Amino acid sequence: MKIIEPHLHMYSRTTNDYERMAQAGIVAVVEPAFWGGCDKTSPASHLDYFNHLTTFEPLRAAKRGIKHYVVLGMNAKEAENTEISFAVIKGMQAFLDRPNVIGIGEVGLNNNTPNEIAVLKAQLELARKRNDLVVVHSPHVPKLAGIKIILDLVKELKLDPKLVCVDHNTEETIELTRSSGCWAGMTVYPIKLSPARAAAMILKYGTDRMLVNSSADWEASDPLSVPLTIAEMKARGMTPADIARIVWDNPRQFYSHSQKFRVE
Ligand SMILES: [Zn+2]
């Protein structure tokens, strides 16, 4: 089965991972800009990172037969520093027209603070102005309150919910995200959400506007989380067509809003 991995961080992964992913059927990946484990001390560090994601990474992926796309943004974890954040938002605009950049992300909230909300709001406004899709990171704790703030902003700024993916949903938040009309991402991450829990949510709520990703990064995570979830969906009796909808049709539909996303 062919797979699009809609959210992971190859910046923190090895080339062996690309090889294993290709063997497992992953033909394209989308990498959102994120927090690298240590706060950056200047806007230039973020821009160098964006340069890496738009030059080195697509070449490294292509050598293993994988198409590599990115969404760029000022991440939530470092957004408390508004001086750096607003300089990054200004500087990143020169990168948004690069060939593998298909939208804005991952932006969002970490502790739901006023500064984080201001940085998120500016980037949602930029997405609306450019008619770009946007991938939004929801906070780990308190998640439900954070998703409420995010969805209120999407409404207030009159963004098209079909161009917004609210990520890292759990059983606690999935209904709220789905009721907004936005895409609902679920991250299968060993210590946070098992393949079994993700499959159970898909069986309960259906395949419409649902995305499964690994968010694989430098933490305990697995770039083969989506293939593992396929096995779980099969074991629970889902049809091949429904499974393909989750791992191929849905990410393809969401990201194809960008003319640059071409995966056949
Ligand atoms: Zn991420």
mmCIF file of C-alpha atoms and ligand atoms in Angstrom:
data_model
loop_
_atom_site.group_PDB
_atom_site.id
_atom_site.type_symbol
_atom_site.label_atom_id
_atom_site.label_comp_id
_atom_site.label_asym_id
_atom_site.label_seq_id
_atom_site.Cartn_x
_atom_site.Cartn_y
_atom_site.Cartn_z
ATOM 1 C CA MET A 1 0.000 0.000 0.000
ATOM 2 C CA LYS A 2 1.314 3.441 -0.920
ATOM 3 C CA ILE A 3 1.534 5.901 1.959
ATOM 4 C CA ILE A 4 1.916 9.671 2.389
ATOM 5 C CA GLU A 5 3.397 10.504 5.812
ATOM 6 C CA PRO A 6 1.749 13.873 6.582
ATOM 7 C CA HIS A 7 3.872 15.035 9.545
ATOM 8 C CA LEU A 8 7.356 14.073 10.697
ATOM 9 C CA HIS A 9 10.732 15.676 11.354
ATOM 10 C CA MET A 10 13.445 14.095 9.208
ATOM 11 C CA TYR A 11 15.855 16.826 10.388
ATOM 12 C CA SER A 12 16.189 14.660 13.521
ATOM 13 C CA ARG A 13 16.274 11.279 11.757
ATOM 14 C CA THR A 14 18.859 9.217 9.918
ATOM 15 C CA THR A 15 19.095 8.114 6.305
ATOM 16 C CA ASN A 16 18.410 4.528 7.474
ATOM 17 C CA ASP A 17 14.959 5.791 8.439
ATOM 18 C CA TYR A 18 14.348 7.035 4.879
ATOM 19 C CA GLU A 19 15.340 3.579 3.598
ATOM 20 C CA ARG A 20 13.028 1.742 5.999
ATOM 21 C CA MET A 21 10.192 4.148 5.208
ATOM 22 C CA ALA A 22 10.604 3.609 1.458
ATOM 23 C CA GLN A 23 10.541 -0.179 1.989
ATOM 24 C CA ALA A 24 7.312 0.191 3.994
ATOM 25 C CA GLY A 25 5.567 2.017 1.119
ATOM 26 C CA ILE A 26 6.039 5.662 2.117
ATOM 27 C CA VAL A 27 6.437 7.632 -1.129
ATOM 28 C CA ALA A 28 6.102 11.197 0.173
ATOM 29 C CA VAL A 29 6.584 13.004 3.474
ATOM 30 C CA VAL A 30 5.623 16.422 4.802
ATOM 31 C CA GLU A 31 8.004 17.958 7.341
ATOM 32 C CA PRO A 32 6.760 20.873 9.450
ATOM 33 C CA ALA A 33 9.313 23.224 11.002
ATOM 34 C CA PHE A 34 9.509 22.535 14.757
ATOM 35 C CA TRP A 35 11.451 22.949 17.995
ATOM 36 C CA GLY A 36 14.784 21.170 17.691
ATOM 37 C CA GLY A 37 15.236 20.408 21.392
ATOM 38 C CA CYS A 38 17.108 23.614 22.272
ATOM 39 C CA ASP A 39 15.849 27.189 21.848
ATOM 40 C CA LYS A 40 17.424 29.115 18.978
ATOM 41 C CA THR A 41 19.096 32.362 20.017
ATOM 42 C CA SER A 42 18.475 34.419 16.888
ATOM 43 C CA PRO A 43 16.098 34.695 13.924
ATOM 44 C CA ALA A 44 19.009 33.748 11.635
ATOM 45 C CA SER A 45 19.175 30.289 13.258
ATOM 46 C CA HIS A 46 15.554 29.670 12.250
ATOM 47 C CA LEU A 47 16.208 30.863 8.704
ATOM 48 C CA ASP A 48 19.260 28.589 8.405
ATOM 49 C CA TYR A 49 17.042 25.713 9.533
ATOM 50 C CA PHE A 50 14.433 26.650 6.883
ATOM 51 C CA ASN A 51 17.231 26.669 4.326
ATOM 52 C CA HIS A 52 18.243 23.147 5.385
ATOM 53 C CA LEU A 53 14.645 21.906 5.072
ATOM 54 C CA THR A 54 14.290 23.330 1.580
ATOM 55 C CA THR A 55 17.675 22.324 0.108
ATOM 56 C CA PHE A 56 19.475 19.427 1.829
ATOM 57 C CA GLU A 57 16.436 17.454 3.010
ATOM 58 C CA PRO A 58 14.547 17.072 -0.317
ATOM 59 C CA LEU A 59 17.778 15.840 -1.961
ATOM 60 C CA ARG A 60 18.468 13.336 0.834
ATOM 61 C CA ALA A 61 14.881 12.016 0.535
ATOM 62 C CA ALA A 62 14.958 11.862 -3.268
ATOM 63 C CA LYS A 63 18.027 9.591 -3.168
ATOM 64 C CA ARG A 64 15.803 7.047 -1.374
ATOM 65 C CA GLY A 65 12.883 7.552 -3.749
ATOM 66 C CA ILE A 66 10.825 9.701 -1.351
ATOM 67 C CA LYS A 67 9.336 13.092 -2.192
ATOM 68 C CA HIS A 68 9.948 15.628 0.557
ATOM 69 C CA TYR A 69 7.711 18.639 1.212
ATOM 70 C CA VAL A 70 7.710 21.132 4.066
ATOM 71 C CA VAL A 71 5.452 23.585 5.825
ATOM 72 C CA LEU A 72 7.337 26.452 7.460
ATOM 73 C CA GLY A 73 6.513 28.481 10.531
ATOM 74 C CA MET A 74 7.529 29.824 13.903
ATOM 75 C CA ASN A 75 6.912 26.908 16.258
ATOM 76 C CA ALA A 76 4.837 27.228 19.430
ATOM 77 C CA LYS A 77 7.516 26.028 21.825
ATOM 78 C CA GLU A 78 9.760 29.032 21.088
ATOM 79 C CA ALA A 79 6.974 31.560 20.474
ATOM 80 C CA GLU A 80 7.167 33.056 23.966
ATOM 81 C CA ASN A 81 10.074 35.166 22.691
ATOM 82 C CA THR A 82 8.054 37.530 20.510
ATOM 83 C CA GLU A 83 11.064 39.575 19.412
ATOM 84 C CA ILE A 84 12.624 36.558 17.692
ATOM 85 C CA SER A 85 9.240 35.172 16.618
ATOM 86 C CA PHE A 86 8.070 38.230 14.689
ATOM 87 C CA ALA A 87 11.478 38.576 13.028
ATOM 88 C CA VAL A 88 11.226 34.915 11.945
ATOM 89 C CA ILE A 89 7.713 35.455 10.559
ATOM 90 C CA LYS A 90 9.064 38.350 8.511
ATOM 91 C CA GLY A 91 12.151 36.462 7.353
ATOM 92 C CA MET A 92 10.420 33.204 6.505
ATOM 93 C CA GLN A 93 8.315 34.796 3.790
ATOM 94 C CA ALA A 94 11.264 34.651 1.395
ATOM 95 C CA PHE A 95 11.225 30.836 1.818
ATOM 96 C CA LEU A 96 7.508 30.242 1.249
ATOM 97 C CA ASP A 97 7.824 30.245 -2.531
ATOM 98 C CA ARG A 98 10.607 27.650 -2.629
ATOM 99 C CA PRO A 99 9.761 24.517 -4.650
ATOM 100 C CA ASN A 100 9.047 22.092 -1.768
ATOM 101 C CA VAL A 101 7.241 24.544 0.569
ATOM 102 C CA ILE A 102 3.503 23.822 0.488
ATOM 103 C CA GLY A 103 2.145 25.805 3.432
ATOM 104 C CA ILE A 104 2.624 27.201 6.927
ATOM 105 C CA GLY A 105 3.350 25.122 10.053
ATOM 106 C CA GLU A 106 3.676 23.805 12.473
ATOM 107 C CA VAL A 107 2.367 26.822 14.293
ATOM 108 C CA GLY A 108 0.169 26.588 17.359
ATOM 109 C CA LEU A 109 0.244 26.638 21.129
ATOM 110 C CA ASN A 110 2.451 25.141 23.831
ATOM 111 C CA ASN A 111 1.251 26.680 27.127
ATOM 112 C CA ASN A 112 -1.651 28.757 25.704
ATOM 113 C CA THR A 113 0.011 32.064 26.723
ATOM 114 C CA PRO A 114 -0.885 35.519 25.291
ATOM 115 C CA ASN A 115 2.487 35.676 23.485
ATOM 116 C CA GLU A 116 1.983 32.274 21.864
ATOM 117 C CA ILE A 117 -1.522 33.289 20.811
ATOM 118 C CA ALA A 118 -0.209 36.515 19.228
ATOM 119 C CA VAL A 119 2.450 34.621 17.238
ATOM 120 C CA LEU A 120 -0.091 32.005 16.142
ATOM 121 C CA LYS A 121 -2.584 34.685 15.122
ATOM 122 C CA ALA A 122 -0.024 36.509 12.968
ATOM 123 C CA GLN A 123 0.795 33.278 11.127
ATOM 124 C CA LEU A 124 -2.859 32.339 10.604
ATOM 125 C CA GLU A 125 -3.362 35.830 9.132
ATOM 126 C CA LEU A 126 -0.384 35.266 6.849
ATOM 127 C CA ALA A 127 -1.834 31.919 5.721
ATOM 128 C CA ARG A 128 -5.167 33.564 4.931
ATOM 129 C CA LYS A 129 -3.506 36.411 3.056
ATOM 130 C CA ARG A 130 -1.461 33.992 0.945
ATOM 131 C CA ASN A 131 -4.274 31.419 0.638
ATOM 132 C CA ASP A 132 -1.891 28.815 2.113
ATOM 133 C CA LEU A 133 -2.826 25.696 4.036
ATOM 134 C CA VAL A 134 -1.698 25.541 7.662
ATOM 135 C CA VAL A 135 -0.713 22.753 10.077
ATOM 136 C CA VAL A 136 -1.483 23.635 13.698
ATOM 137 C CA HIS A 137 0.213 21.981 16.680
ATOM 138 C CA SER A 138 -2.067 21.534 19.683
ATOM 139 C CA PRO A 139 -0.544 21.703 23.177
ATOM 140 C CA HIS A 140 0.031 18.522 25.140
ATOM 141 C CA VAL A 141 -1.435 19.974 28.356
ATOM 142 C CA PRO A 142 -4.031 21.460 28.596
ATOM 143 C CA LYS A 143 -4.979 20.159 25.175
ATOM 144 C CA LEU A 144 -8.721 20.768 25.073
ATOM 145 C CA ALA A 145 -8.400 24.414 26.171
ATOM 146 C CA GLY A 146 -5.678 24.950 23.553
ATOM 147 C CA ILE A 147 -7.753 23.476 20.744
ATOM 148 C CA LYS A 148 -10.672 25.715 21.742
ATOM 149 C CA ILE A 149 -8.414 28.776 21.420
ATOM 150 C CA ILE A 150 -7.089 27.552 18.045
ATOM 151 C CA LEU A 151 -10.562 26.874 16.629
ATOM 152 C CA ASP A 152 -11.874 30.239 17.880
ATOM 153 C CA LEU A 153 -8.996 31.948 16.042
ATOM 154 C CA VAL A 154 -9.708 29.983 12.840
ATOM 155 C CA LYS A 155 -13.312 31.201 13.056
ATOM 156 C CA GLU A 156 -12.492 34.784 14.028
ATOM 157 C CA LEU A 157 -10.007 35.149 11.157
ATOM 158 C CA LYS A 158 -12.445 33.479 8.743
ATOM 159 C CA LEU A 159 -9.986 30.837 7.563
ATOM 160 C CA ASP A 160 -11.367 28.084 5.355
ATOM 161 C CA PRO A 161 -11.390 25.067 7.753
ATOM 162 C CA LYS A 162 -10.604 22.781 4.807
ATOM 163 C CA LEU A 163 -7.174 24.466 4.665
ATOM 164 C CA VAL A 164 -6.432 23.880 8.363
ATOM 165 C CA CYS A 165 -5.163 20.694 10.005
ATOM 166 C CA VAL A 166 -5.366 20.692 13.791
ATOM 167 C CA ASP A 167 -2.850 18.078 14.864
ATOM 168 C CA HIS A 168 -2.134 15.764 17.800
ATOM 169 C CA ASN A 169 -5.775 15.024 18.648
ATOM 170 C CA THR A 170 -6.753 12.494 21.287
ATOM 171 C CA GLU A 171 -10.052 10.965 22.407
ATOM 172 C CA GLU A 172 -10.554 14.135 24.488
ATOM 173 C CA THR A 173 -10.417 16.548 21.520
ATOM 174 C CA ILE A 174 -11.320 14.665 18.350
ATOM 175 C CA GLU A 175 -15.042 15.496 18.392
ATOM 176 C CA LEU A 176 -14.430 19.202 18.888
ATOM 177 C CA THR A 177 -11.861 19.337 16.068
ATOM 178 C CA ARG A 178 -14.119 17.391 13.714
ATOM 179 C CA SER A 179 -17.108 19.606 14.436
ATOM 180 C CA SER A 180 -15.080 22.650 13.313
ATOM 181 C CA GLY A 181 -14.717 21.383 9.728
ATOM 182 C CA CYS A 182 -10.908 21.368 10.067
ATOM 183 C CA TRP A 183 -8.821 18.285 9.312
ATOM 184 C CA ALA A 184 -8.072 16.207 12.410
ATOM 185 C CA GLY A 185 -4.524 14.880 12.780
ATOM 186 C CA MET A 186 -3.656 12.024 15.140
ATOM 187 C CA THR A 187 -0.049 11.397 16.114
ATOM 188 C CA VAL A 188 0.868 7.784 16.811
ATOM 189 C CA TYR A 189 3.722 8.222 19.235
ATOM 190 C CA PRO A 190 4.839 5.285 21.414
ATOM 191 C CA ILE A 191 4.269 6.946 24.780
ATOM 192 C CA LYS A 192 1.294 9.149 23.840
ATOM 193 C CA LEU A 193 -1.080 7.464 21.390
ATOM 194 C CA SER A 194 -0.878 3.803 20.347
ATOM 195 C CA PRO A 195 -1.858 2.464 16.886
ATOM 196 C CA ALA A 196 -4.776 0.716 18.622
ATOM 197 C CA ARG A 197 -6.144 3.996 20.036
ATOM 198 C CA ALA A 198 -5.805 5.761 16.660
ATOM 199 C CA ALA A 199 -7.554 2.894 14.847
ATOM 200 C CA ALA A 200 -10.344 2.891 17.431
ATOM 201 C CA MET A 201 -10.967 6.618 16.869
ATOM 202 C CA ILE A 202 -11.111 6.102 13.090
ATOM 203 C CA LEU A 203 -13.613 3.249 13.518
ATOM 204 C CA LYS A 204 -15.723 5.407 15.829
ATOM 205 C CA TYR A 205 -15.706 8.657 13.810
ATOM 206 C CA GLY A 206 -15.136 7.477 10.228
ATOM 207 C CA THR A 207 -12.445 8.328 7.685
ATOM 208 C CA ASP A 208 -13.623 11.807 6.646
ATOM 209 C CA ARG A 209 -10.983 14.551 7.283
ATOM 210 C CA MET A 210 -8.873 12.198 9.428
ATOM 211 C CA LEU A 211 -5.061 12.045 9.157
ATOM 212 C CA VAL A 212 -2.582 9.737 10.887
ATOM 213 C CA ASN A 213 1.072 10.685 11.312
ATOM 214 C CA SER A 214 4.166 9.665 13.285
ATOM 215 C CA SER A 215 5.561 13.145 14.116
ATOM 216 C CA ALA A 216 8.823 11.186 14.332
ATOM 217 C CA ASP A 217 11.543 13.414 15.756
ATOM 218 C CA TRP A 218 14.420 13.203 18.277
ATOM 219 C CA GLU A 219 12.140 11.914 21.084
ATOM 220 C CA ALA A 220 11.036 8.296 21.525
ATOM 221 C CA SER A 221 9.118 8.022 18.254
ATOM 222 C CA ASP A 222 8.842 5.775 15.201
ATOM 223 C CA PRO A 223 8.834 6.859 11.527
ATOM 224 C CA LEU A 224 6.950 3.612 10.778
ATOM 225 C CA SER A 225 3.989 4.506 13.009
ATOM 226 C CA VAL A 226 1.674 4.925 9.999
ATOM 227 C CA PRO A 227 2.460 1.430 8.592
ATOM 228 C CA LEU A 228 1.908 0.036 12.127
ATOM 229 C CA THR A 229 -1.477 1.747 12.247
ATOM 230 C CA ILE A 230 -2.338 0.209 8.855
ATOM 231 C CA ALA A 231 -1.736 -3.244 10.365
ATOM 232 C CA GLU A 232 -3.992 -2.319 13.274
ATOM 233 C CA MET A 233 -6.769 -1.050 10.962
ATOM 234 C CA LYS A 234 -6.522 -4.287 8.904
ATOM 235 C CA ALA A 235 -6.751 -6.413 12.048
ATOM 236 C CA ARG A 236 -9.927 -4.553 12.993
ATOM 237 C CA GLY A 237 -11.553 -5.387 9.644
ATOM 238 C CA MET A 238 -11.300 -2.038 7.850
ATOM 239 C CA THR A 239 -11.460 -2.381 4.051
ATOM 240 C CA PRO A 240 -8.371 -1.648 1.910
ATOM 241 C CA ALA A 241 -10.266 1.306 0.392
ATOM 242 C CA ASP A 242 -10.970 2.837 3.815
ATOM 243 C CA ILE A 243 -7.378 2.322 4.922
ATOM 244 C CA ALA A 244 -6.102 3.901 1.694
ATOM 245 C CA ARG A 245 -8.380 6.849 2.372
ATOM 246 C CA ILE A 246 -6.585 7.485 5.679
ATOM 247 C CA VAL A 247 -2.980 7.031 4.533
ATOM 248 C CA TRP A 248 -3.176 8.218 0.916
ATOM 249 C CA ASP A 249 -6.347 9.967 -0.277
ATOM 250 C CA ASN A 250 -6.793 12.231 2.756
ATOM 251 C CA PRO A 251 -3.253 13.626 3.026
ATOM 252 C CA ARG A 252 -3.172 13.937 -0.763
ATOM 253 C CA GLN A 253 -6.426 15.906 -0.756
ATOM 254 C CA PHE A 254 -5.362 18.226 2.061
ATOM 255 C CA TYR A 255 -1.873 18.997 0.749
ATOM 256 C CA SER A 256 -2.927 19.185 -2.917
ATOM 257 C CA HIS A 257 -4.298 22.629 -2.127
ATOM 258 C CA SER A 258 -0.721 23.607 -2.944
ATOM 259 C CA GLN A 259 0.008 23.402 -6.655
ATOM 260 C CA LYS A 260 3.517 22.313 -5.684
ATOM 261 C CA PHE A 261 2.340 19.074 -4.022
ATOM 262 C CA ARG A 262 2.417 16.531 -6.833
ATOM 263 C CA VAL A 263 2.207 12.918 -5.692
ATOM 264 C CA GLU A 264 0.716 10.374 -8.106
HETATM 265 ZN ZN ZN B 1 5.658 17.967 14.716
#
